[in-house]
Amino acid sequence: MNETIETILKHRSIREFKNEALTEEQIHTIVSSAQAASTSSYIQAYSIIGVKDPVKKKKLAELAGNQGYVEANGHFFVFCADLFRHEKIGDWEEADIIPSLESTEKFMVALIDASLAAQNAAIAAESMGLGICYIGGIRNDLESVSELLGLPERVIPLFGLAVGIPEHHSDVKPRLPLESVYHEDSYNVDETSIKEGLDRYDETISAYYHARTAGKRSDRWTAQMAKMLSGKKRMYMKEFVEKKGFNKR
Amino acid sequence: MNETIETILKHRSIREFKNEALTEEQIHTIVSSAQAASTSSYIQAYSIIGVKDPVKKKKLAELAGNQGYVEANGHFFVFCADLFRHEKIGDWEEADIIPSLESTEKFMVALIDASLAAQNAAIAAESMGLGICYIGGIRNDLESVSELLGLPERVIPLFGLAVGIPEHHSDVKPRLPLESVYHEDSYNVDETSIKEGLDRYDETISAYYHARTAGKRSDRWTAQMAKMLSGKKRMYMKEFVEKKGFNKR
């Protein structure tokens, strides 16, 4: 196993960082790594906001559901889907690109582009011995996050990425059995075998929590999912993204 | 610079592969690497279809716009947004999760999850000396791709990933200036400075094409984008994803 794959496989989210800011060089390396990711038709439909201002970080932490590690870290990045630049280009080049910018296809492209870039940033950071945590919590209130970061239309914050020197190391969390996620040639829709895979996974996850909480917790993954998905979370999203000029047609 | 960052920064898409299939071990490492990526609230809302059947690969290559390297490679992965498993869990756990599954929020979560996983797969493959190429072309006709791969509802193919031993090495394609993509504390909406960054990039890109085509090509990036976005591509997407149970409310 090479170093890169070792870095990838030992990933765990870090939620406690030393009080030490990333250097400009580290930030540069992380952003350059993000930019090196593949991009659909060369569109590069994303932007990254690095948040340094302590007042803004504090506010972001509150918006994300009082997650302290949004404020206390080495650096905080916000990854955004971005077609603002492209709208400007349409003006300058006198091209009718609005239907395209507003399509669900380009919404998907921007999300995929931003996420590929973010994962490069995450891996680059981890390869330098830094810890990372994705912060979906910023999607609790994207209107306020957009205002805080001065985002124009056709830009949507997708998630944060907290980076810093780990204060502690948590355990790697087990993933679904490979066979539950990876199919060959055809999707396996057989309910019995799906159930069998998830039952097996539930046992793994129960044991995982049990061992780490001295028996206090032993949730099954499927029960976690049912509970989490029963919450009708962030149902404002459709209206919000359309208002910002995405996913409209 | 460590090995991982070196791998990330030297990425280029490979479109010609040696006629040699990936080993089962390589496939396993790539899929395990994908699975190690972060996932929103542990949801793991994606599936990966490995396509080995030569008839299916040929058909996929046609659907993707006659791209030969979709057929001729070491292995072809299709990354899918997937909430099918979760719908089953809702049934088993008697939980009302349909509004959540059909939300734009969860559509975004599934796209982000799948993309983070895919980029881990890409980096893992490249770290092993393999080449990769993302294939957005499969989105030309997702209905046919879905049928070909036997995908149930609540599963949407997002992109392919061709992997194999590179037959040739292309050059690294320059990205937007870092300052065009990376902002600190606030998005820079100043049109003059945006234009200045893109003008500079246009010069880089013109020179890049000029040098690589013995002067035959010297497109500016902005002109490429205006042209590409003028094409109203894949406008069926909104209806398609809704039909599959995503992005409905």
Tab-separated table of C-alpha atoms in Angstrom:
chain	number	residue	atom	x	y	z
A	1	MET	CA	0.000	0.000	0.000
A	2	ASN	CA	1.446	3.382	-0.950
A	3	GLU	CA	1.418	6.517	1.227
A	4	THR	CA	-1.476	8.127	-0.604
A	5	ILE	CA	-3.784	5.153	-0.192
A	6	GLU	CA	-2.708	4.867	3.432
A	7	THR	CA	-3.694	8.526	3.933
A	8	ILE	CA	-7.052	7.934	2.233
A	9	LEU	CA	-7.900	4.783	4.188
A	10	LYS	CA	-7.035	6.169	7.588
A	11	HIS	CA	-9.371	9.181	7.219
A	12	ARG	CA	-11.494	10.136	10.190
A	13	SER	CA	-13.137	13.466	10.901
A	14	ILE	CA	-11.275	15.616	13.419
A	15	ARG	CA	-13.401	17.834	15.638
A	16	GLU	CA	-10.762	19.262	17.966
A	17	PHE	CA	-7.823	21.251	16.674
A	18	LYS	CA	-4.764	22.879	18.203
A	19	ASN	CA	-4.912	26.673	18.341
A	20	GLU	CA	-2.483	27.168	15.471
A	21	ALA	CA	-3.276	28.852	12.190
A	22	LEU	CA	-2.293	27.227	8.901
A	23	THR	CA	0.617	28.979	7.163
A	24	GLU	CA	0.012	30.859	3.902
A	25	GLU	CA	2.045	28.160	2.202
A	26	GLN	CA	-0.215	25.414	3.559
A	27	ILE	CA	-3.311	27.292	2.418
A	28	HIS	CA	-1.778	27.767	-1.021
A	29	THR	CA	-0.933	24.076	-1.336
A	30	ILE	CA	-4.428	23.046	-0.259
A	31	VAL	CA	-6.168	25.416	-2.696
A	32	SER	CA	-3.838	24.477	-5.571
A	33	SER	CA	-4.569	20.817	-4.855
A	34	ALA	CA	-8.300	21.546	-4.960
A	35	GLN	CA	-7.900	23.249	-8.308
A	36	ALA	CA	-6.030	20.292	-9.802
A	37	ALA	CA	-9.151	18.110	-9.637
A	38	SER	CA	-11.012	17.156	-12.791
A	39	THR	CA	-13.650	19.625	-13.921
A	40	SER	CA	-16.576	19.068	-16.273
A	41	SER	CA	-15.788	20.507	-19.741
A	42	TYR	CA	-13.104	22.644	-18.060
A	43	ILE	CA	-15.867	24.778	-16.481
A	44	GLN	CA	-14.317	25.120	-12.969
A	45	ALA	CA	-17.725	26.017	-11.563
A	46	TYR	CA	-16.783	26.616	-7.929
A	47	SER	CA	-15.188	29.070	-5.557
A	48	ILE	CA	-13.555	28.640	-2.186
A	49	ILE	CA	-13.866	31.177	0.606
A	50	GLY	CA	-11.180	31.012	3.279
A	51	VAL	CA	-12.563	32.455	6.493
A	52	LYS	CA	-9.992	34.076	8.792
A	53	ASP	CA	-11.969	36.885	10.429
A	54	PRO	CA	-12.677	35.630	13.994
A	55	VAL	CA	-16.035	37.433	14.103
A	56	LYS	CA	-17.178	35.707	10.918
A	57	LYS	CA	-15.904	32.339	12.143
A	58	LYS	CA	-17.813	32.711	15.394
A	59	LYS	CA	-20.964	33.599	13.471
A	60	LEU	CA	-20.473	30.663	11.093
A	61	ALA	CA	-20.070	28.298	14.040
A	62	GLU	CA	-23.394	29.513	15.434
A	63	LEU	CA	-25.134	29.182	12.063
A	64	ALA	CA	-23.798	25.645	11.683
A	65	GLY	CA	-25.533	24.616	14.904
A	66	ASN	CA	-22.996	25.772	17.488
A	67	GLN	CA	-20.201	23.559	16.297
A	68	GLY	CA	-17.154	24.879	18.141
A	69	TYR	CA	-14.656	23.421	15.667
A	70	VAL	CA	-16.046	25.701	12.951
A	71	GLU	CA	-14.566	28.546	14.966
A	72	ALA	CA	-11.572	26.816	16.567
A	73	ASN	CA	-9.347	25.361	13.860
A	74	GLY	CA	-6.303	26.158	11.755
A	75	HIS	CA	-8.337	27.426	8.802
A	76	PHE	CA	-11.906	27.262	7.610
A	77	PHE	CA	-12.829	26.875	3.953
A	78	VAL	CA	-16.290	27.239	2.468
A	79	PHE	CA	-16.773	25.463	-0.858
A	80	CYS	CA	-19.341	27.054	-3.155
A	81	ALA	CA	-21.027	26.126	-6.419
A	82	ASP	CA	-20.239	29.140	-8.605
A	83	LEU	CA	-21.587	30.224	-11.988
A	84	PHE	CA	-21.260	33.958	-11.272
A	85	ARG	CA	-18.032	34.275	-13.298
A	86	HIS	CA	-19.689	32.458	-16.156
A	87	GLU	CA	-22.637	34.815	-16.180
A	88	LYS	CA	-20.174	37.718	-16.530
A	89	ILE	CA	-18.451	35.890	-19.392
A	90	GLY	CA	-21.822	35.525	-21.110
A	91	ASP	CA	-22.263	39.304	-20.909
A	92	TRP	CA	-18.775	40.065	-22.201
A	93	GLU	CA	-19.020	37.537	-25.019
A	94	GLU	CA	-22.635	38.466	-25.777
A	95	ALA	CA	-23.718	34.848	-25.546
A	96	ASP	CA	-27.109	33.622	-24.397
A	97	ILE	CA	-26.032	31.291	-21.646
A	98	ILE	CA	-28.752	31.873	-19.041
A	99	PRO	CA	-30.864	28.781	-19.877
A	100	SER	CA	-27.750	26.683	-19.508
A	101	LEU	CA	-26.687	28.329	-16.225
A	102	GLU	CA	-30.147	27.780	-14.799
A	103	SER	CA	-30.428	24.127	-15.790
A	104	THR	CA	-30.455	21.228	-13.343
A	105	GLU	CA	-27.601	19.769	-15.415
A	106	LYS	CA	-25.326	22.729	-14.607
A	107	PHE	CA	-26.448	22.675	-10.964
A	108	MET	CA	-25.190	19.092	-10.863
A	109	VAL	CA	-21.984	20.015	-12.680
A	110	ALA	CA	-21.231	22.797	-10.185
A	111	LEU	CA	-21.896	20.525	-7.194
A	112	ILE	CA	-19.745	17.749	-8.626
A	113	ASP	CA	-16.913	20.147	-9.574
A	114	ALA	CA	-16.893	21.743	-6.113
A	115	SER	CA	-16.924	18.366	-4.379
A	116	LEU	CA	-14.081	16.876	-6.429
A	117	ALA	CA	-12.040	19.992	-5.617
A	118	ALA	CA	-12.917	19.772	-1.918
A	119	GLN	CA	-11.874	16.147	-1.653
A	120	ASN	CA	-8.519	16.963	-3.218
A	121	ALA	CA	-8.152	19.703	-0.608
A	122	ALA	CA	-9.066	17.263	2.163
A	123	ILE	CA	-6.597	14.609	1.017
A	124	ALA	CA	-3.827	17.172	0.511
A	125	ALA	CA	-4.392	18.487	4.033
A	126	GLU	CA	-4.447	14.995	5.552
A	127	SER	CA	-1.279	14.048	3.677
A	128	MET	CA	0.424	16.954	5.499
A	129	GLY	CA	-0.601	15.512	8.869
A	130	LEU	CA	-3.495	17.928	9.280
A	131	GLY	CA	-6.989	16.861	10.289
A	132	ILE	CA	-10.189	17.804	8.507
A	133	CYS	CA	-13.921	17.881	9.083
A	134	TYR	CA	-16.586	18.607	6.486
A	135	ILE	CA	-19.293	20.896	7.829
A	136	GLY	CA	-22.689	20.343	6.218
A	137	GLY	CA	-24.190	22.329	9.100
A	138	ILE	CA	-23.647	25.580	7.192
A	139	ARG	CA	-26.597	24.465	5.032
A	140	ASN	CA	-28.882	25.098	8.038
A	141	ASP	CA	-29.143	28.714	6.933
A	142	LEU	CA	-27.569	29.416	3.568
A	143	GLU	CA	-29.146	32.826	3.281
A	144	SER	CA	-27.251	34.065	6.361
A	145	VAL	CA	-24.029	32.310	5.326
A	146	SER	CA	-24.270	33.914	1.864
A	147	GLU	CA	-24.770	37.329	3.383
A	148	LEU	CA	-21.897	36.862	5.835
A	149	LEU	CA	-19.501	35.952	3.004
A	150	GLY	CA	-20.822	38.541	0.556
A	151	LEU	CA	-21.796	35.972	-2.054
A	152	PRO	CA	-23.433	37.265	-5.238
A	153	GLU	CA	-26.211	35.481	-7.131
A	154	ARG	CA	-25.263	32.225	-8.886
A	155	VAL	CA	-23.041	31.304	-5.939
A	156	ILE	CA	-24.219	28.811	-3.313
A	157	PRO	CA	-22.221	27.681	-0.275
A	158	LEU	CA	-22.273	23.870	-0.196
A	159	PHE	CA	-20.257	22.872	2.872
A	160	GLY	CA	-17.407	23.987	5.040
A	161	LEU	CA	-14.080	22.270	5.547
A	162	ALA	CA	-12.389	22.802	8.908
A	163	VAL	CA	-8.645	22.094	8.764
A	164	GLY	CA	-6.024	22.155	11.481
A	165	ILE	CA	-3.555	20.280	13.601
A	166	PRO	CA	-5.487	17.461	15.308
A	167	GLU	CA	-5.811	17.778	19.066
A	168	HIS	CA	-6.839	14.128	19.340
A	169	HIS	CA	-7.273	11.171	17.013
A	170	SER	CA	-10.607	9.423	16.754
A	171	ASP	CA	-11.142	5.991	15.254
A	172	VAL	CA	-11.838	5.187	11.630
A	173	LYS	CA	-15.603	4.685	11.304
A	174	PRO	CA	-16.588	1.510	9.456
A	175	ARG	CA	-18.232	1.917	6.063
A	176	LEU	CA	-20.968	-0.157	4.447
A	177	PRO	CA	-19.802	-3.594	3.273
A	178	LEU	CA	-18.124	-3.171	-0.084
A	179	GLU	CA	-20.722	-5.444	-1.700
A	180	SER	CA	-23.514	-3.129	-0.551
A	181	VAL	CA	-22.034	-0.219	-2.456
A	182	TYR	CA	-20.207	-1.850	-5.360
A	183	HIS	CA	-22.100	-3.728	-8.052
A	184	GLU	CA	-20.771	-5.360	-11.180
A	185	ASP	CA	-22.492	-4.812	-14.548
A	186	SER	CA	-25.964	-4.532	-12.988
A	187	TYR	CA	-27.350	-3.034	-9.804
A	188	ASN	CA	-28.240	-5.763	-7.351
A	189	VAL	CA	-31.880	-5.049	-6.492
A	190	ASP	CA	-32.436	-8.321	-4.625
A	191	GLU	CA	-34.039	-7.280	-1.368
A	192	THR	CA	-32.882	-10.306	0.613
A	193	SER	CA	-29.260	-9.770	-0.222
A	194	ILE	CA	-29.534	-5.996	0.423
A	195	LYS	CA	-31.048	-6.763	3.829
A	196	GLU	CA	-28.378	-9.347	4.577
A	197	GLY	CA	-25.619	-6.794	3.875
A	198	LEU	CA	-27.256	-4.128	6.014
A	199	ASP	CA	-27.899	-6.572	8.883
A	200	ARG	CA	-24.240	-7.460	8.866
A	201	TYR	CA	-23.340	-3.771	8.837
A	202	ASP	CA	-25.737	-3.033	11.699
A	203	GLU	CA	-23.890	-5.603	13.806
A	204	THR	CA	-20.540	-3.987	12.991
A	205	ILE	CA	-21.832	-0.529	13.860
A	206	SER	CA	-23.498	-1.647	17.095
A	207	ALA	CA	-20.265	-3.256	18.215
A	208	TYR	CA	-18.334	-0.135	17.171
A	209	TYR	CA	-20.468	2.190	19.311
A	210	HIS	CA	-20.675	-0.303	22.165
A	211	ALA	CA	-16.896	-0.562	22.410
A	212	ARG	CA	-16.397	3.201	22.262
A	213	THR	CA	-19.020	4.243	24.802
A	214	ALA	CA	-18.468	1.552	27.441
A	215	GLY	CA	-21.768	-0.008	26.449
A	216	LYS	CA	-23.842	3.185	26.640
A	217	ARG	CA	-24.623	3.282	22.951
A	218	SER	CA	-25.207	0.517	20.457
A	219	ASP	CA	-27.279	2.043	17.637
A	220	ARG	CA	-27.765	0.178	14.429
A	221	TRP	CA	-26.900	2.144	11.271
A	222	THR	CA	-30.298	1.484	9.703
A	223	ALA	CA	-32.063	2.858	12.784
A	224	GLN	CA	-29.820	5.926	12.698
A	225	MET	CA	-30.711	6.492	9.062
A	226	ALA	CA	-34.447	6.047	9.644
A	227	LYS	CA	-34.302	8.543	12.485
A	228	MET	CA	-32.158	11.065	10.652
A	229	LEU	CA	-34.276	10.878	7.495
A	230	SER	CA	-37.536	11.199	9.437
A	231	GLY	CA	-36.445	14.740	10.273
A	232	LYS	CA	-37.604	16.949	7.448
A	233	LYS	CA	-34.339	18.874	7.384
A	234	ARG	CA	-33.544	21.928	5.268
A	235	MET	CA	-36.735	21.747	3.245
A	236	TYR	CA	-36.161	25.406	2.221
A	237	MET	CA	-33.362	24.304	-0.080
A	238	LYS	CA	-35.296	23.968	-3.337
A	239	GLU	CA	-36.599	27.513	-3.112
A	240	PHE	CA	-33.226	28.863	-2.022
A	241	VAL	CA	-31.185	27.370	-4.862
A	242	GLU	CA	-33.742	28.500	-7.434
A	243	LYS	CA	-33.678	32.014	-6.003
A	244	LYS	CA	-29.919	32.027	-6.439
A	245	GLY	CA	-30.325	31.097	-10.119
A	246	PHE	CA	-29.666	27.347	-10.014
A	247	ASN	CA	-31.751	24.271	-10.769
A	248	LYS	CA	-34.601	26.253	-12.336
A	249	ARG	CA	-35.154	24.424	-15.621
B	1	MET	CA	6.066	18.336	-1.333
B	2	ASN	CA	4.936	14.861	-0.327
B	3	GLU	CA	4.011	12.025	-2.709
B	4	THR	CA	0.276	12.507	-2.289
B	5	ILE	CA	0.336	16.189	-3.187
B	6	GLU	CA	2.638	15.391	-6.079
B	7	THR	CA	0.079	12.868	-7.346
B	8	ILE	CA	-2.728	15.398	-6.968
B	9	LEU	CA	-0.905	18.239	-8.717
B	10	LYS	CA	0.238	16.214	-11.693
B	11	HIS	CA	-3.283	15.073	-12.575
B	12	ARG	CA	-4.300	15.077	-16.197
B	13	SER	CA	-7.085	13.146	-17.870
B	14	ILE	CA	-5.953	10.069	-19.736
B	15	ARG	CA	-7.921	9.134	-22.840
B	16	GLU	CA	-5.878	6.220	-24.170
B	17	PHE	CA	-5.261	3.115	-22.108
B	18	LYS	CA	-3.317	-0.088	-22.555
B	19	ASN	CA	-5.439	-3.155	-23.193
B	20	GLU	CA	-4.978	-4.585	-19.706
B	21	ALA	CA	-7.750	-5.123	-17.171
B	22	LEU	CA	-7.343	-3.948	-13.595
B	23	THR	CA	-6.780	-6.793	-11.121
B	24	GLU	CA	-9.466	-7.624	-8.567
B	25	GLU	CA	-7.104	-6.315	-5.916
B	26	GLN	CA	-6.766	-2.970	-7.687
B	27	ILE	CA	-10.547	-2.678	-8.026
B	28	HIS	CA	-10.951	-3.515	-4.357
B	29	THR	CA	-8.399	-0.878	-3.298
B	30	ILE	CA	-10.032	1.771	-5.480
B	31	VAL	CA	-13.548	1.053	-4.163
B	32	SER	CA	-12.362	0.885	-0.543
B	33	SER	CA	-10.621	4.225	-1.039
B	34	ALA	CA	-13.850	5.694	-2.420
B	35	GLN	CA	-15.740	4.444	0.618
B	36	ALA	CA	-13.260	6.033	3.034
B	37	ALA	CA	-14.314	9.545	1.963
B	38	SER	CA	-16.370	11.722	4.294
B	39	THR	CA	-20.117	11.278	4.053
B	40	SER	CA	-22.878	13.616	5.189
B	41	SER	CA	-24.380	12.399	8.508
B	42	TYR	CA	-22.938	8.944	7.710
B	43	ILE	CA	-25.591	8.539	4.976
B	44	GLN	CA	-23.310	6.965	2.291
B	45	ALA	CA	-25.810	7.948	-0.389
B	46	TYR	CA	-24.087	6.514	-3.446
B	47	SER	CA	-23.356	3.341	-5.330
B	48	ILE	CA	-20.650	2.393	-7.754
B	49	ILE	CA	-21.234	0.138	-10.740
B	50	GLY	CA	-18.139	-1.509	-12.175
B	51	VAL	CA	-18.762	-2.340	-15.818
B	52	LYS	CA	-16.880	-5.355	-17.167
B	53	ASP	CA	-19.304	-6.764	-19.740
B	54	PRO	CA	-17.812	-5.756	-23.135
B	55	VAL	CA	-21.261	-5.419	-24.707
B	56	LYS	CA	-22.340	-2.985	-21.999
B	57	LYS	CA	-19.093	-1.047	-22.247
B	58	LYS	CA	-19.519	-0.690	-26.002
B	59	LYS	CA	-23.065	0.526	-25.527
B	60	LEU	CA	-21.986	2.982	-22.802
B	61	ALA	CA	-19.275	4.361	-25.075
B	62	GLU	CA	-21.896	5.022	-27.745
B	63	LEU	CA	-24.277	6.650	-25.258
B	64	ALA	CA	-21.460	8.877	-23.983
B	65	GLY	CA	-20.992	10.311	-27.476
B	66	ASN	CA	-18.767	7.657	-29.049
B	67	GLN	CA	-15.906	8.080	-26.650
B	68	GLY	CA	-13.643	5.105	-27.367
B	69	TYR	CA	-11.936	5.214	-23.975
B	70	VAL	CA	-15.255	4.411	-22.263
B	71	GLU	CA	-14.956	1.005	-23.919
B	72	ALA	CA	-11.182	0.610	-24.064
B	73	ASN	CA	-9.713	0.902	-20.568
B	74	GLY	CA	-8.663	-1.186	-17.586
B	75	HIS	CA	-11.976	-0.760	-15.773
B	76	PHE	CA	-15.001	1.468	-16.006
B	77	PHE	CA	-16.836	2.732	-12.934
B	78	VAL	CA	-20.188	4.504	-12.912
B	79	PHE	CA	-20.801	6.626	-9.822
B	80	CYS	CA	-24.450	7.005	-8.848
B	81	ALA	CA	-26.402	9.091	-6.359
B	82	ASP	CA	-28.303	6.420	-4.414
B	83	LEU	CA	-31.170	6.656	-1.929
B	84	PHE	CA	-32.709	3.313	-2.911
B	85	ARG	CA	-31.230	1.517	0.120
B	86	HIS	CA	-32.544	4.263	2.343
B	87	GLU	CA	-36.055	3.935	0.987
B	88	LYS	CA	-35.955	0.230	1.901
B	89	ILE	CA	-34.731	1.120	5.378
B	90	GLY	CA	-37.677	3.497	5.752
B	91	ASP	CA	-40.010	0.582	4.951
B	92	TRP	CA	-38.322	-1.813	7.368
B	93	GLU	CA	-38.162	0.744	10.165
B	94	GLU	CA	-41.660	2.056	9.425
B	95	ALA	CA	-40.368	5.608	9.206
B	96	ASP	CA	-41.804	8.350	7.016
B	97	ILE	CA	-38.691	9.361	5.170
B	98	ILE	CA	-40.074	10.080	1.677
B	99	PRO	CA	-40.248	13.896	2.044
B	100	SER	CA	-36.629	13.863	3.114
B	101	LEU	CA	-35.530	11.533	0.289
B	102	GLU	CA	-37.272	13.723	-2.252
B	103	SER	CA	-35.834	17.013	-1.009
B	104	THR	CA	-33.345	19.127	-2.933
B	105	GLU	CA	-31.180	19.005	0.203
B	106	LYS	CA	-30.813	15.217	-0.048
B	107	PHE	CA	-30.267	15.446	-3.808
B	108	MET	CA	-27.306	17.701	-3.000
B	109	VAL	CA	-26.106	15.390	-0.240
B	110	ALA	CA	-26.138	12.391	-2.588
B	111	LEU	CA	-24.267	14.283	-5.323
B	112	ILE	CA	-21.653	15.551	-2.874
B	113	ASP	CA	-21.223	12.133	-1.224
B	114	ALA	CA	-20.797	10.393	-4.598
B	115	SER	CA	-18.316	13.001	-5.800
B	116	LEU	CA	-16.140	12.896	-2.677
B	117	ALA	CA	-16.030	9.107	-3.032
B	118	ALA	CA	-15.184	9.339	-6.727
B	119	GLN	CA	-12.308	11.727	-6.175
B	120	ASN	CA	-10.840	9.393	-3.559
B	121	ALA	CA	-11.094	6.622	-6.153
B	122	ALA	CA	-9.407	8.814	-8.753
B	123	ILE	CA	-6.521	9.788	-6.459
B	124	ALA	CA	-6.061	6.210	-5.270
B	125	ALA	CA	-5.882	5.011	-8.889
B	126	GLU	CA	-3.439	7.734	-9.875
B	127	SER	CA	-1.251	6.999	-6.864
B	128	MET	CA	-0.900	3.454	-8.233
B	129	GLY	CA	0.376	4.811	-11.543
B	130	LEU	CA	-2.954	4.355	-13.297
B	131	GLY	CA	-4.615	7.038	-15.409
B	132	ILE	CA	-8.176	8.231	-15.082
B	133	CYS	CA	-10.788	10.153	-17.004
B	134	TYR	CA	-14.140	11.316	-15.695
B	135	ILE	CA	-16.926	10.778	-18.194
B	136	GLY	CA	-19.749	13.307	-17.940
B	137	GLY	CA	-20.901	12.143	-21.369
B	138	ILE	CA	-22.984	9.375	-19.799
B	139	ARG	CA	-25.393	12.173	-18.781
B	140	ASN	CA	-26.331	12.554	-22.469
B	141	ASP	CA	-28.916	9.841	-21.985
B	142	LEU	CA	-29.384	8.779	-18.374
B	143	GLU	CA	-32.547	6.858	-19.112
B	144	SER	CA	-30.668	4.451	-21.373
B	145	VAL	CA	-27.687	4.246	-19.015
B	146	SER	CA	-30.027	3.463	-16.110
B	147	GLU	CA	-31.726	0.732	-18.100
B	148	LEU	CA	-28.424	-0.752	-19.234
B	149	LEU	CA	-27.173	-0.990	-15.623
B	150	GLY	CA	-30.511	-2.116	-14.159
B	151	LEU	CA	-30.798	0.855	-11.822
B	152	PRO	CA	-33.913	1.065	-9.650
B	153	GLU	CA	-35.690	4.291	-8.740
B	154	ARG	CA	-33.854	6.658	-6.396
B	155	VAL	CA	-30.591	5.861	-8.174
B	156	ILE	CA	-29.118	8.255	-10.734
B	157	PRO	CA	-25.878	7.714	-12.636
B	158	LEU	CA	-23.786	10.901	-12.299
B	159	PHE	CA	-20.585	10.254	-14.240
B	160	GLY	CA	-18.262	7.510	-15.319
B	161	LEU	CA	-14.641	7.041	-14.336
B	162	ALA	CA	-12.427	5.276	-16.851
B	163	VAL	CA	-9.302	3.817	-15.243
B	164	GLY	CA	-6.357	2.011	-16.763
B	165	ILE	CA	-2.683	1.944	-17.570
B	166	PRO	CA	-1.942	5.130	-19.530
B	167	GLU	CA	-0.966	4.597	-23.153
B	168	HIS	CA	0.396	8.145	-23.347
B	169	HIS	CA	0.830	11.094	-21.003
B	170	SER	CA	-0.799	14.398	-21.826
B	171	ASP	CA	0.144	17.713	-20.245
B	172	VAL	CA	-1.287	19.177	-17.079
B	173	LYS	CA	-3.947	21.719	-18.124
B	174	PRO	CA	-3.610	25.111	-16.407
B	175	ARG	CA	-6.323	26.065	-13.955
B	176	LEU	CA	-7.837	29.485	-13.239
B	177	PRO	CA	-5.505	31.828	-11.320
B	178	LEU	CA	-5.738	30.944	-7.646
B	179	GLU	CA	-7.014	34.461	-6.856
B	180	SER	CA	-9.958	33.945	-9.252
B	181	VAL	CA	-11.158	30.938	-7.291
B	182	TYR	CA	-9.996	31.610	-3.742
B	183	HIS	CA	-11.391	34.532	-1.743
B	184	GLU	CA	-10.660	35.525	1.834
B	185	ASP	CA	-13.490	36.403	4.231
B	186	SER	CA	-15.666	37.913	1.466
B	187	TYR	CA	-16.339	37.057	-2.171
B	188	ASN	CA	-14.565	39.520	-4.444
B	189	VAL	CA	-17.360	40.823	-6.686
B	190	ASP	CA	-15.262	43.610	-8.216
B	191	GLU	CA	-15.829	43.231	-11.941
B	192	THR	CA	-12.548	44.881	-12.974
B	193	SER	CA	-10.458	42.526	-10.906
B	194	ILE	CA	-12.494	39.494	-12.046
B	195	LYS	CA	-11.931	40.555	-15.671
B	196	GLU	CA	-8.227	41.119	-15.053
B	197	GLY	CA	-7.851	37.586	-13.661
B	198	LEU	CA	-9.733	36.038	-16.562
B	199	ASP	CA	-7.798	38.071	-19.172
B	200	ARG	CA	-4.581	36.794	-17.675
B	201	TYR	CA	-5.962	33.247	-17.737
B	202	ASP	CA	-7.082	33.636	-21.358
B	203	GLU	CA	-3.496	34.476	-22.313
B	204	THR	CA	-2.196	31.397	-20.488
B	205	ILE	CA	-4.743	29.154	-22.171
B	206	SER	CA	-4.171	30.616	-25.652
B	207	ALA	CA	-0.456	30.016	-25.274
B	208	TYR	CA	-1.124	26.514	-23.959
B	209	TYR	CA	-3.204	25.514	-27.008
B	210	HIS	CA	-0.907	27.336	-29.411
B	211	ALA	CA	2.135	25.432	-28.199
B	212	ARG	CA	0.374	22.082	-28.297
B	213	THR	CA	-1.216	22.360	-31.753
B	214	ALA	CA	1.674	23.975	-33.653
B	215	GLY	CA	-0.292	27.200	-33.767
B	216	LYS	CA	-3.531	25.685	-35.117
B	217	ARG	CA	-5.539	26.474	-31.999
B	218	SER	CA	-5.381	29.379	-29.623
B	219	ASP	CA	-8.826	29.584	-27.984
B	220	ARG	CA	-9.356	31.757	-25.000
B	221	TRP	CA	-10.984	30.046	-21.995
B	222	THR	CA	-13.744	32.648	-21.746
B	223	ALA	CA	-14.656	32.133	-25.415
B	224	GLN	CA	-14.697	28.349	-24.861
B	225	MET	CA	-17.039	28.809	-21.908
B	226	ALA	CA	-19.367	31.178	-23.798
B	227	LYS	CA	-19.590	28.710	-26.656
B	228	MET	CA	-20.052	25.657	-24.465
B	229	LEU	CA	-22.715	27.331	-22.318
B	230	SER	CA	-24.607	28.643	-25.352
B	231	GLY	CA	-25.415	25.021	-26.150
B	232	LYS	CA	-28.541	24.152	-24.228
B	233	LYS	CA	-27.208	20.780	-23.169
B	234	ARG	CA	-29.099	18.067	-21.298
B	235	MET	CA	-32.124	20.216	-20.599
B	236	TYR	CA	-34.093	17.002	-19.876
B	237	MET	CA	-32.245	16.642	-16.582
B	238	LYS	CA	-34.708	18.362	-14.249
B	239	GLU	CA	-37.577	16.137	-15.375
B	240	PHE	CA	-35.394	13.030	-15.265
B	241	VAL	CA	-34.105	13.467	-11.726
B	242	GLU	CA	-37.602	14.241	-10.456
B	243	LYS	CA	-38.954	11.151	-12.160
B	244	LYS	CA	-36.324	9.109	-10.336
B	245	GLY	CA	-37.488	10.525	-6.997
B	246	PHE	CA	-34.883	13.260	-6.424
B	247	ASN	CA	-35.024	17.041	-6.130
B	248	LYS	CA	-38.836	17.145	-6.003
B	249	ARG	CA	-39.487	19.360	-2.977
